[in-house]
Short mmCIF file of C-alpha atoms in Angstrom, two decimals:
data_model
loop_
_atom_site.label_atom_id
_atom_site.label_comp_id
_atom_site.label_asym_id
_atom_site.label_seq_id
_atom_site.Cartn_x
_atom_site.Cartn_y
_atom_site.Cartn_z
CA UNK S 1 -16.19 1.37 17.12
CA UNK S 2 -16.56 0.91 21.29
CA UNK S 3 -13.10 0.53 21.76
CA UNK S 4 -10.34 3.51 20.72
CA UNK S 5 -7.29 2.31 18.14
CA UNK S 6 -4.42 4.02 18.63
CA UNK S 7 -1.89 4.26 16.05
CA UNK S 8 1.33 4.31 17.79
CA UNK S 9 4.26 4.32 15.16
CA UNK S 10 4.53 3.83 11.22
CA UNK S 11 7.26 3.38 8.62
CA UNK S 12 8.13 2.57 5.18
CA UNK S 13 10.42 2.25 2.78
CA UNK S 14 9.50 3.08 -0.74
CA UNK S 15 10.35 5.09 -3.90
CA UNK S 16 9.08 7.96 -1.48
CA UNK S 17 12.30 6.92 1.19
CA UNK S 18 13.01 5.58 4.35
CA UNK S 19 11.79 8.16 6.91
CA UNK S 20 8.97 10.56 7.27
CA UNK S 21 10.94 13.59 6.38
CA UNK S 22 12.10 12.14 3.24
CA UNK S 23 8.57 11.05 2.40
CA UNK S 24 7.18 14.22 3.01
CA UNK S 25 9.73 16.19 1.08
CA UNK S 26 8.57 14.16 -2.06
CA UNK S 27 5.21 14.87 -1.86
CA UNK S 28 5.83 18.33 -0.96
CA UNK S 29 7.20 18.60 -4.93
CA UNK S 30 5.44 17.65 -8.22
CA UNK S 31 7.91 15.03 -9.79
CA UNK S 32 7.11 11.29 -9.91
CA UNK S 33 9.31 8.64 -8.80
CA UNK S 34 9.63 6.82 -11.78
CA UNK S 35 12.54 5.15 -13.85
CA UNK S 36 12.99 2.88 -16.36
CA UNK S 37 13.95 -0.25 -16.09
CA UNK S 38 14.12 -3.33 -18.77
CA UNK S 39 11.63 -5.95 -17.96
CA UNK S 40 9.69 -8.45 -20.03
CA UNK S 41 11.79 -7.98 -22.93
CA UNK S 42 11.51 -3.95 -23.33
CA UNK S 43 12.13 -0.30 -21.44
CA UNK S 44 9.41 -0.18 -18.84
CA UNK S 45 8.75 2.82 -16.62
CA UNK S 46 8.61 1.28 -12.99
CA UNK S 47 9.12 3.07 -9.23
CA UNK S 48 11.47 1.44 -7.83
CA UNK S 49 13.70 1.64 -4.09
CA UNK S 50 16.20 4.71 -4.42
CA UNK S 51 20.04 3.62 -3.88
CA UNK S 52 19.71 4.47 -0.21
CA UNK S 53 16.83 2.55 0.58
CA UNK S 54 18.72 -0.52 -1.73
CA UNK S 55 22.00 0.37 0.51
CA UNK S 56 19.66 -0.64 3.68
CA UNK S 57 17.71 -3.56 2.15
CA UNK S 58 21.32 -5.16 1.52
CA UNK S 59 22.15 -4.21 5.04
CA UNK S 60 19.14 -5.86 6.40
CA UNK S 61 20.02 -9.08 3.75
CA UNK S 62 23.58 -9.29 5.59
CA UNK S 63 22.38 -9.06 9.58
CA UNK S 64 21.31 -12.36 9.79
CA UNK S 65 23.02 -15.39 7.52
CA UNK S 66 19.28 -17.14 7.41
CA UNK S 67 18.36 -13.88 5.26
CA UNK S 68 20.59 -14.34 2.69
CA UNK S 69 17.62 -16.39 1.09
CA UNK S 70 14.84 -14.68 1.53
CA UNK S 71 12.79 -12.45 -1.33
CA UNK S 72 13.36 -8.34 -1.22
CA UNK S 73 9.14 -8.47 -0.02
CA UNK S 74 10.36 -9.86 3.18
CA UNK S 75 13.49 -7.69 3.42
CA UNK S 76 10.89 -4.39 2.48
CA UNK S 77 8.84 -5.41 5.59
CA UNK S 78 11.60 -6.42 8.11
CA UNK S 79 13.53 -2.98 7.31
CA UNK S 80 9.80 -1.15 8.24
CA UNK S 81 9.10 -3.38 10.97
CA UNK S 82 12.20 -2.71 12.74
CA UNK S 83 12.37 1.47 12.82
CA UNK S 84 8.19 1.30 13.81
CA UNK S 85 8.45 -1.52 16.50
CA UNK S 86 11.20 0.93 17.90
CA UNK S 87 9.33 4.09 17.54
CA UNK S 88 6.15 2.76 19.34
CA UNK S 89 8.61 1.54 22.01
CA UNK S 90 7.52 -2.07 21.99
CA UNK S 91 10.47 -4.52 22.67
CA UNK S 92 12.07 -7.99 22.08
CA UNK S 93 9.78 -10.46 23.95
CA UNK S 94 6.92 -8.16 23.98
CA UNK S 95 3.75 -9.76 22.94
CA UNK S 96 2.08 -8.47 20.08
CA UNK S 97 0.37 -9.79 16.54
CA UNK S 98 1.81 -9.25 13.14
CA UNK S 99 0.02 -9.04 10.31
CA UNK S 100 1.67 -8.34 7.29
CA UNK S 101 0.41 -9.36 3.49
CA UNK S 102 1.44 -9.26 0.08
CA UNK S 103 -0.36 -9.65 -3.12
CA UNK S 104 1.87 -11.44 -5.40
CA UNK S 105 4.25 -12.72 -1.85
CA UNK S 106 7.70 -13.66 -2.99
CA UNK S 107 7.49 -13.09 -7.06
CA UNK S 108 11.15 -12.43 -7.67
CA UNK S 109 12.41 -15.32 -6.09
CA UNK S 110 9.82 -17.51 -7.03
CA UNK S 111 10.60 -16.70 -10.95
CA UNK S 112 14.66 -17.53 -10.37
CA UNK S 113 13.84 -21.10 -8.52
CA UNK S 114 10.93 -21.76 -11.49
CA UNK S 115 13.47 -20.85 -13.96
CA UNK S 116 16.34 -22.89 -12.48
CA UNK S 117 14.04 -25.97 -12.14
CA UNK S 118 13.53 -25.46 -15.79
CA UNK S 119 17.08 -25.16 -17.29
CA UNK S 120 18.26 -28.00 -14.69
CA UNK S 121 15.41 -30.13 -13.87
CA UNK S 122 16.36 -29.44 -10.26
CA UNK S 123 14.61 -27.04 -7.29
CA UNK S 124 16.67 -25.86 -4.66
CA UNK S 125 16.41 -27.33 -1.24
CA UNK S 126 15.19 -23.98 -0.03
CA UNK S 127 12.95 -23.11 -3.12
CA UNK S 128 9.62 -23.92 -1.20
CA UNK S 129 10.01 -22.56 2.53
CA UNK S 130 11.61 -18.90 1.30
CA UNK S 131 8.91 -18.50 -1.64
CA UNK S 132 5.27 -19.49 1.01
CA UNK S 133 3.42 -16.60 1.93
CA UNK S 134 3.59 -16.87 5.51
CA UNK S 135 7.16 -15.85 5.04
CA UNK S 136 6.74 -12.36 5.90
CA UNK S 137 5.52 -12.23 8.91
CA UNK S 138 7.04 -15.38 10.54
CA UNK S 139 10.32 -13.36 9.81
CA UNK S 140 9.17 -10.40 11.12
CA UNK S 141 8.67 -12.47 14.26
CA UNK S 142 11.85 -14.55 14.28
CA UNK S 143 13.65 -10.83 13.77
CA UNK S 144 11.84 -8.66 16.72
CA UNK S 145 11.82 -12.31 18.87
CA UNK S 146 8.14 -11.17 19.75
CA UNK S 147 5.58 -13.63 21.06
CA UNK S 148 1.83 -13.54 19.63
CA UNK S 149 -0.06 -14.74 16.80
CA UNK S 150 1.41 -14.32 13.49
CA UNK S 151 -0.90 -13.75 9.94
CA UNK S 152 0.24 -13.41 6.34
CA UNK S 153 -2.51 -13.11 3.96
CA UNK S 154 -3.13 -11.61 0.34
CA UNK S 155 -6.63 -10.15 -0.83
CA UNK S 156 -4.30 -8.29 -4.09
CA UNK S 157 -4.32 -4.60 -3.55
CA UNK S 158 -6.53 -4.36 -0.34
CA UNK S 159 -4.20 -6.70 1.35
CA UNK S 160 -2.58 -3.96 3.66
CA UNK S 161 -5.94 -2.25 4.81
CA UNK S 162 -7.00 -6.03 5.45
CA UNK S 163 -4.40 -6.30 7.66
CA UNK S 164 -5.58 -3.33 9.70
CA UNK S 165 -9.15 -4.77 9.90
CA UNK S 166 -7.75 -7.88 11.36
CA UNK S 167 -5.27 -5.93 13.32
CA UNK S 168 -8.37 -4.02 14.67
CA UNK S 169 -10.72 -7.31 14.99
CA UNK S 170 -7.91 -8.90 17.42
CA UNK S 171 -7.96 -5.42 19.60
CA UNK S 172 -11.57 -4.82 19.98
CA UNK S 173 -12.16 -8.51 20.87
CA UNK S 174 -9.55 -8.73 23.58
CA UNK S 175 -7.64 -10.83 22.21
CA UNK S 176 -4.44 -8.66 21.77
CA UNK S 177 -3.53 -5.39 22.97
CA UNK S 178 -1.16 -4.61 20.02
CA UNK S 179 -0.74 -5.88 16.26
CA UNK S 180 1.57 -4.99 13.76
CA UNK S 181 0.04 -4.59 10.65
CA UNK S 182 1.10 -3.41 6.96
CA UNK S 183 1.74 -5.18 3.45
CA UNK S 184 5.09 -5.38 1.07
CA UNK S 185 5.63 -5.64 -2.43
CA UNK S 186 8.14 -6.53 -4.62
CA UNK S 187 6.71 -6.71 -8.00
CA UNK S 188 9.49 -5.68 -10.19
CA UNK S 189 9.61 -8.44 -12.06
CA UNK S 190 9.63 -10.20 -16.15
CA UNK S 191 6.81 -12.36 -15.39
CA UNK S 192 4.63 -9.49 -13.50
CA UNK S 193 5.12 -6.82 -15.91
CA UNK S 194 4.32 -9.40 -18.41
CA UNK S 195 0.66 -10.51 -17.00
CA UNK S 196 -0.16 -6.65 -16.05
CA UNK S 197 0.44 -6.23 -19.74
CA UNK S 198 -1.57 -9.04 -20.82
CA UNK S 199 -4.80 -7.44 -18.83
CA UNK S 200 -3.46 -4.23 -21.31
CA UNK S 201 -3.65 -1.97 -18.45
CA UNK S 202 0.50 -0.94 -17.76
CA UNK S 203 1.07 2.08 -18.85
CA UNK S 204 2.27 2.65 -22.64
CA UNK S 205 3.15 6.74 -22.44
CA UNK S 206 6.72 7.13 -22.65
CA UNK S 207 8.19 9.03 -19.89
CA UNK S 208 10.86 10.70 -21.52
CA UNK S 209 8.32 12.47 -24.38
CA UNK S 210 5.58 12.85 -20.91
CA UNK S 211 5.60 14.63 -18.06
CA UNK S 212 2.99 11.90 -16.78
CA UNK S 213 3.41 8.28 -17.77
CA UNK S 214 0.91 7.16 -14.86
CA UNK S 215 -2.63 9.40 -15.09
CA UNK S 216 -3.91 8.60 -11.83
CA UNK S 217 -6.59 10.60 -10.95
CA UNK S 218 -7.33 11.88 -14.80
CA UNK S 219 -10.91 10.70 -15.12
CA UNK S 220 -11.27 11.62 -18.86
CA UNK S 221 -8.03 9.46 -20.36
CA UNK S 222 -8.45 7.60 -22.86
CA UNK S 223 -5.72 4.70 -22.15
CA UNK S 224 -4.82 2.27 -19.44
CA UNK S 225 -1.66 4.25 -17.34
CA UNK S 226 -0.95 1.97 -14.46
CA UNK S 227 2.90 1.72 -13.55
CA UNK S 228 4.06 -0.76 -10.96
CA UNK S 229 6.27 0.21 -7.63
CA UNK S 230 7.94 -1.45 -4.95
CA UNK S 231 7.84 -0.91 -1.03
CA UNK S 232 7.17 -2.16 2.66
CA UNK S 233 5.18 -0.46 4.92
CA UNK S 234 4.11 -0.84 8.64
CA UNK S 235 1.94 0.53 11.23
CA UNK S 236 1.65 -0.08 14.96
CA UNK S 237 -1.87 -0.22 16.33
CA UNK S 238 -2.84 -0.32 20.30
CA UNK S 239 -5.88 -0.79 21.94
CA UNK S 240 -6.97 2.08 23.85
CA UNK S 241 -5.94 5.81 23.79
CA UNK S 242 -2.35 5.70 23.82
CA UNK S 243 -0.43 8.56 25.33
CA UNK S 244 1.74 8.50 22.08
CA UNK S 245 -1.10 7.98 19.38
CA UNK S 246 -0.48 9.61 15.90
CA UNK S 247 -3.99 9.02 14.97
CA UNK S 248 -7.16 7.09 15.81
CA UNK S 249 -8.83 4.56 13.69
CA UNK S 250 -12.64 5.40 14.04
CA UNK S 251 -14.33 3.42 11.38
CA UNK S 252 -13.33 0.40 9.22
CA UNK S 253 -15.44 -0.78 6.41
CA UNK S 254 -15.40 -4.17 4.30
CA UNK S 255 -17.07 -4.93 0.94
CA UNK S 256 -16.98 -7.54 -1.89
CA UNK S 257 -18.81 -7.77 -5.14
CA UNK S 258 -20.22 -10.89 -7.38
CA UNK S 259 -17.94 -11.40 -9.83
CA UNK S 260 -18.64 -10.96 -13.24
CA UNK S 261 -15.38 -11.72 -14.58
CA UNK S 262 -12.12 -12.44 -12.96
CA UNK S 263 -10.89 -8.37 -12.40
CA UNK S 264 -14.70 -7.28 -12.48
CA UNK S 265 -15.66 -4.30 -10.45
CA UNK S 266 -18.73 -2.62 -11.22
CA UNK S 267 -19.43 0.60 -13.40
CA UNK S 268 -20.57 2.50 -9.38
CA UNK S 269 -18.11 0.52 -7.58
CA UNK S 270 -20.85 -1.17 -5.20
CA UNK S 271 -17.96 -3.19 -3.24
CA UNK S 272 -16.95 1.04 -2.57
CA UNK S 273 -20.52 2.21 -1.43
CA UNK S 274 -20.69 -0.46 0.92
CA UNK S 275 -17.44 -0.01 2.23
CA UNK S 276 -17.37 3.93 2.80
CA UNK S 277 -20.80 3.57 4.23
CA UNK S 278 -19.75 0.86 7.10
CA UNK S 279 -16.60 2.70 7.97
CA UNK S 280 -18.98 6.43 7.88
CA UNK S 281 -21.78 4.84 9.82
CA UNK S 282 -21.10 7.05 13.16
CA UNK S 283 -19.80 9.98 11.05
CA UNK S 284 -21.34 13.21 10.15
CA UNK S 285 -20.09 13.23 6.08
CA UNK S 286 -19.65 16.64 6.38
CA UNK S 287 -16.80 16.39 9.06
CA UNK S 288 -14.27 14.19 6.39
CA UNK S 289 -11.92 16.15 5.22
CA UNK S 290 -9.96 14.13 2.68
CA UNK S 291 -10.23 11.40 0.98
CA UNK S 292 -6.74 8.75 -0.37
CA UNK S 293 -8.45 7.39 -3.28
CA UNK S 294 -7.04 4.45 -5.22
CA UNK S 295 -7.05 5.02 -8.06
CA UNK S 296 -4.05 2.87 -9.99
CA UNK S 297 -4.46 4.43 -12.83
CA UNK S 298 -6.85 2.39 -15.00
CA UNK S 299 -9.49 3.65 -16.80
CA UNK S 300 -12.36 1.73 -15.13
CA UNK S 301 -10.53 1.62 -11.92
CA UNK S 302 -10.65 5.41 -11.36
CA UNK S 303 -14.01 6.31 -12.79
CA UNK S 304 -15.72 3.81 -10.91
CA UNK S 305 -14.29 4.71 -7.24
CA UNK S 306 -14.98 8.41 -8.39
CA UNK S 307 -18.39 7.04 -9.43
CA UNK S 308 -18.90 5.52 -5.68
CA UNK S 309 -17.89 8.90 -3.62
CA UNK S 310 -20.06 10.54 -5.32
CA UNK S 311 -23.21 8.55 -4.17
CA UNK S 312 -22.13 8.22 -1.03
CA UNK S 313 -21.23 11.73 -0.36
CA UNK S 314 -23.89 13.62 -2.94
CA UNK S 315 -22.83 17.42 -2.90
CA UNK S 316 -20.52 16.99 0.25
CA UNK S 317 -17.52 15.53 -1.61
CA UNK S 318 -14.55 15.80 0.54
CA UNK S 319 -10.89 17.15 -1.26
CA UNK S 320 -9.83 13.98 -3.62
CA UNK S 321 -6.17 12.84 -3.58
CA UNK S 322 -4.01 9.57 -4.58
CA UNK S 323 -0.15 9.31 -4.72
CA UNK S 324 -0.32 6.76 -7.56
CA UNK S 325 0.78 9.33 -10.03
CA UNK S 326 3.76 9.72 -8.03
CA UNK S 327 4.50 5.92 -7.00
CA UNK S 328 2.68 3.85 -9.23
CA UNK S 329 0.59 0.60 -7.80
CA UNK S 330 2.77 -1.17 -5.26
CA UNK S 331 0.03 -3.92 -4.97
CA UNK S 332 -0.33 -5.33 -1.62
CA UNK S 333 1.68 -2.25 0.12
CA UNK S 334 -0.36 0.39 -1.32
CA UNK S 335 -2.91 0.62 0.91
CA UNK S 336 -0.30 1.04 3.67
CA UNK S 337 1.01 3.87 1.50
CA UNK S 338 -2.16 5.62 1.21
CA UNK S 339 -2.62 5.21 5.14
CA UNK S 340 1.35 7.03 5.46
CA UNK S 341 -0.19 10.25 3.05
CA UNK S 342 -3.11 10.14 5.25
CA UNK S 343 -1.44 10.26 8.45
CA UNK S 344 1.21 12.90 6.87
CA UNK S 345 -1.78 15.26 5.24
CA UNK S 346 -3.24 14.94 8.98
CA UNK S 347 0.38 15.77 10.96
CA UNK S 348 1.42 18.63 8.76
CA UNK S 349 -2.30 20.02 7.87
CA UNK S 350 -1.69 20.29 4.41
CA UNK S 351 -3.78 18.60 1.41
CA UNK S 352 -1.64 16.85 -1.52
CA UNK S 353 -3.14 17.93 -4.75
CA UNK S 354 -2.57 15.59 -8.38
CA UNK S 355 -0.32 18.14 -10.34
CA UNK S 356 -2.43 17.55 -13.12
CA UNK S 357 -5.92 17.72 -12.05
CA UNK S 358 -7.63 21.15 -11.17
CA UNK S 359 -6.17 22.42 -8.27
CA UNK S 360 -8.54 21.51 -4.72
CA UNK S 361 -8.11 24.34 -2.34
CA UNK S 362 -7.98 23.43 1.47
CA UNK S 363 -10.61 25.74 3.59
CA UNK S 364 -10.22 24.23 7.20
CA UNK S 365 -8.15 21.81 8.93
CA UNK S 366 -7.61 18.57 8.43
CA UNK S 367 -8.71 15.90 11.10
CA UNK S 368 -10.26 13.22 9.45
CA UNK S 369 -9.16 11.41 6.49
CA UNK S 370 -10.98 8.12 5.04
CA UNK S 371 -8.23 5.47 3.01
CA UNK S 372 -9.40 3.34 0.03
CA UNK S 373 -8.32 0.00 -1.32
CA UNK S 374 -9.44 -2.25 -3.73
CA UNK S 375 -8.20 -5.29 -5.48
CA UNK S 376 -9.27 -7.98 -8.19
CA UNK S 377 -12.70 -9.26 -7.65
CA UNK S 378 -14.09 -5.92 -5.46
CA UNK S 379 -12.63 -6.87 -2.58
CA UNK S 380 -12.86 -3.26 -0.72
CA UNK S 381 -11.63 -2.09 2.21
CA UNK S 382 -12.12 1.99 3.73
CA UNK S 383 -10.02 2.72 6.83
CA UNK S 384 -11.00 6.26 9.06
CA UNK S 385 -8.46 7.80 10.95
CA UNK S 386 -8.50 10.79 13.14
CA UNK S 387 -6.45 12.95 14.23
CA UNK S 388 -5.13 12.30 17.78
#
């Protein structure tokens, strides 16, 4: 990559928190975030917002009467969007891209106006505007009042690192000088549990008899364990080395794979290989520290990213992490996720073992940390980042 990416400023809000601090507290322990909450007709373990993070989504809901309408995926992102526009010190008029995605856009709100249409035979004068996809990020835009090209997209779980790649694509070619870039989720719904089920890969342990209902990272189980979460999360990127970069981006990678069926990945994870390799092309392997894996939790899913380090890497396998044991799958946000452990792993200098897996011992400091994503079809995406 010719030209430097600066990352500038990042927040979240997820079952993690609402500020770095909190986040990094939680990862600091060994519990997972999970709860239980009844959806699709039965107890389901899900991660959802904690009652702070609720308390400022509602707060968010009330600052503008036009939000009243809008789904909690928008609400996850403007929340984010506001504390990392501040912290990167862009401001109202500035001129700047968004890019923000989601992989299932505005489910919740979607299933209430289907629903209604049903029982009445009416749809709400609103029920096609508030439940589009380009919601989020026109929002985000009406909310900062920020001038520049505005992008909502969803590629399923690599939406959010697709939104960096664009992010980056606009930078390097000139075109913009700074893009805000991330993905939200809010999943936590009858109808979403209810087709994760039907592809009989949500989790079935029982949290209350297992320390671990979500086996993330456990390449020998014998049982589908994804668990669904919720969150919003943001970063802003700058063109150029930025007096108050975080990190770099140094490499980005892209991959897909021919589909075989409609979820199809293959048993190496070629869409992986490919992607690794274009964001590692300028890289010594040797000099990546960590890797954020995947990993949601599925059999297949798991092995076969595990399967794709190892070819690209051979006997110079970097320490292995994910934080889906801890926060399930939050779809189209997770990505952004993995990108906040990255950046946190890199600002602390401190690797995030799995509880459960055999312990990975840190032996020199960590700079550089490469981010996976994947979603249905192989659509992959790796993200470097450096530290600054």
């Amino acid at each position: 990559m010719n030209t430097k990416i600066s990352i500038t400023a990042f927040s979240s809000i997820s079952p993690l928190g609402n500020n770095p601090e909190e986040v990094w507290k939680k990862y600091l322990n060994d519990q997972h975030c999970f709860s239980q909450q009844f959806l699709d007709q039965q107890e389901t373990s899900v991660a959802a917002l904690e009652a702070e993070s609720k308390q400022i989504i509602a707060e968010v809901r009330e600052s503008d009467p036009k939000y009243k309408f809008l789904d909690d995926s928008v609400l996850f992102a403007l929340a984010a969007s506001r504390k990392a526009v501040k912290q990167a010190g862009w401001k109202s008029g500035d001129t700047f891209g968004i890019n923000i995605g989601s992989s299932r856009g505005a489910t919740d709100l979607f299933e209430k106006h289907y629903k209604e249409y049903i029982e009445t035979g009416k749809a709400q004068t609103l029920a096609s505007p508030t439940t589009t996809l380009g919601n989020i990020s026109s929002w985000i835009a009406h909310d900062l009042q920020s001038t520049g090209p505005e992008i909502s997209h969803s590629i399923t779980c690599s939406t959010a690192l697709h939104a960096i790649l664009n992010g980056v694509a606009w930078l390097k070619s000139g075109m913009a000088d700074k893009f805000l870039v991330g993905g939200s989720e809010a999943p936590l719904t009858d109808f979403t549990i209810a087709q994760m089920r039907a592809l009989k890969i949500y989790s079935r342990i029982n949290q209350t008899e297992e320390a671990w209902p979500n086996l993330a990272f456990d390449f020998d189980k014998t049982q589908n364990t994804m668990i669904l979460g919720e969150a919003g999360g943001v970063c802003c990127i700058e063109a150029g080395d930025s007096p108050n970069a975080i990190a770099y981006i140094t490499g980005v990678g892209y991959a897909t794979e021919i589909l075989e069926h409609n979820i199809s990945i293959s048993a190496e994870a070629d869409c992986f290989q490919k992607s690794m390799k274009m964001a590692l092309k300028e890289t010594d392997l040797k000099e990546v520290d960590v890797i954020v894996m995947h990993a949601p939790g599925t059999i297949k899913g798991d092995l076969t990213e595990l399967r794709a380090i190892e070819k690209v890497f051979g006997t110079n396998i970097p320490l292995l992490t994910t934080n889906k044991w801890k926060i399930g799958h939050t779809f189209g946000a997770s990505g952004i996720l993995s990108l906040e452990l990255a950046l946190l792993m890199i600002q602390h200098d401190k690797f995030i073992n799995v509880p459960f897996a055999k312990t990975q011992n840190q032996t020199k400091i960590i700079k550089k940390v490469l981010i996976n994503a994947v979603g249905f079809g192989g659509n992959a995406v790796s993200i470097l980042i450096e530290k600054a």
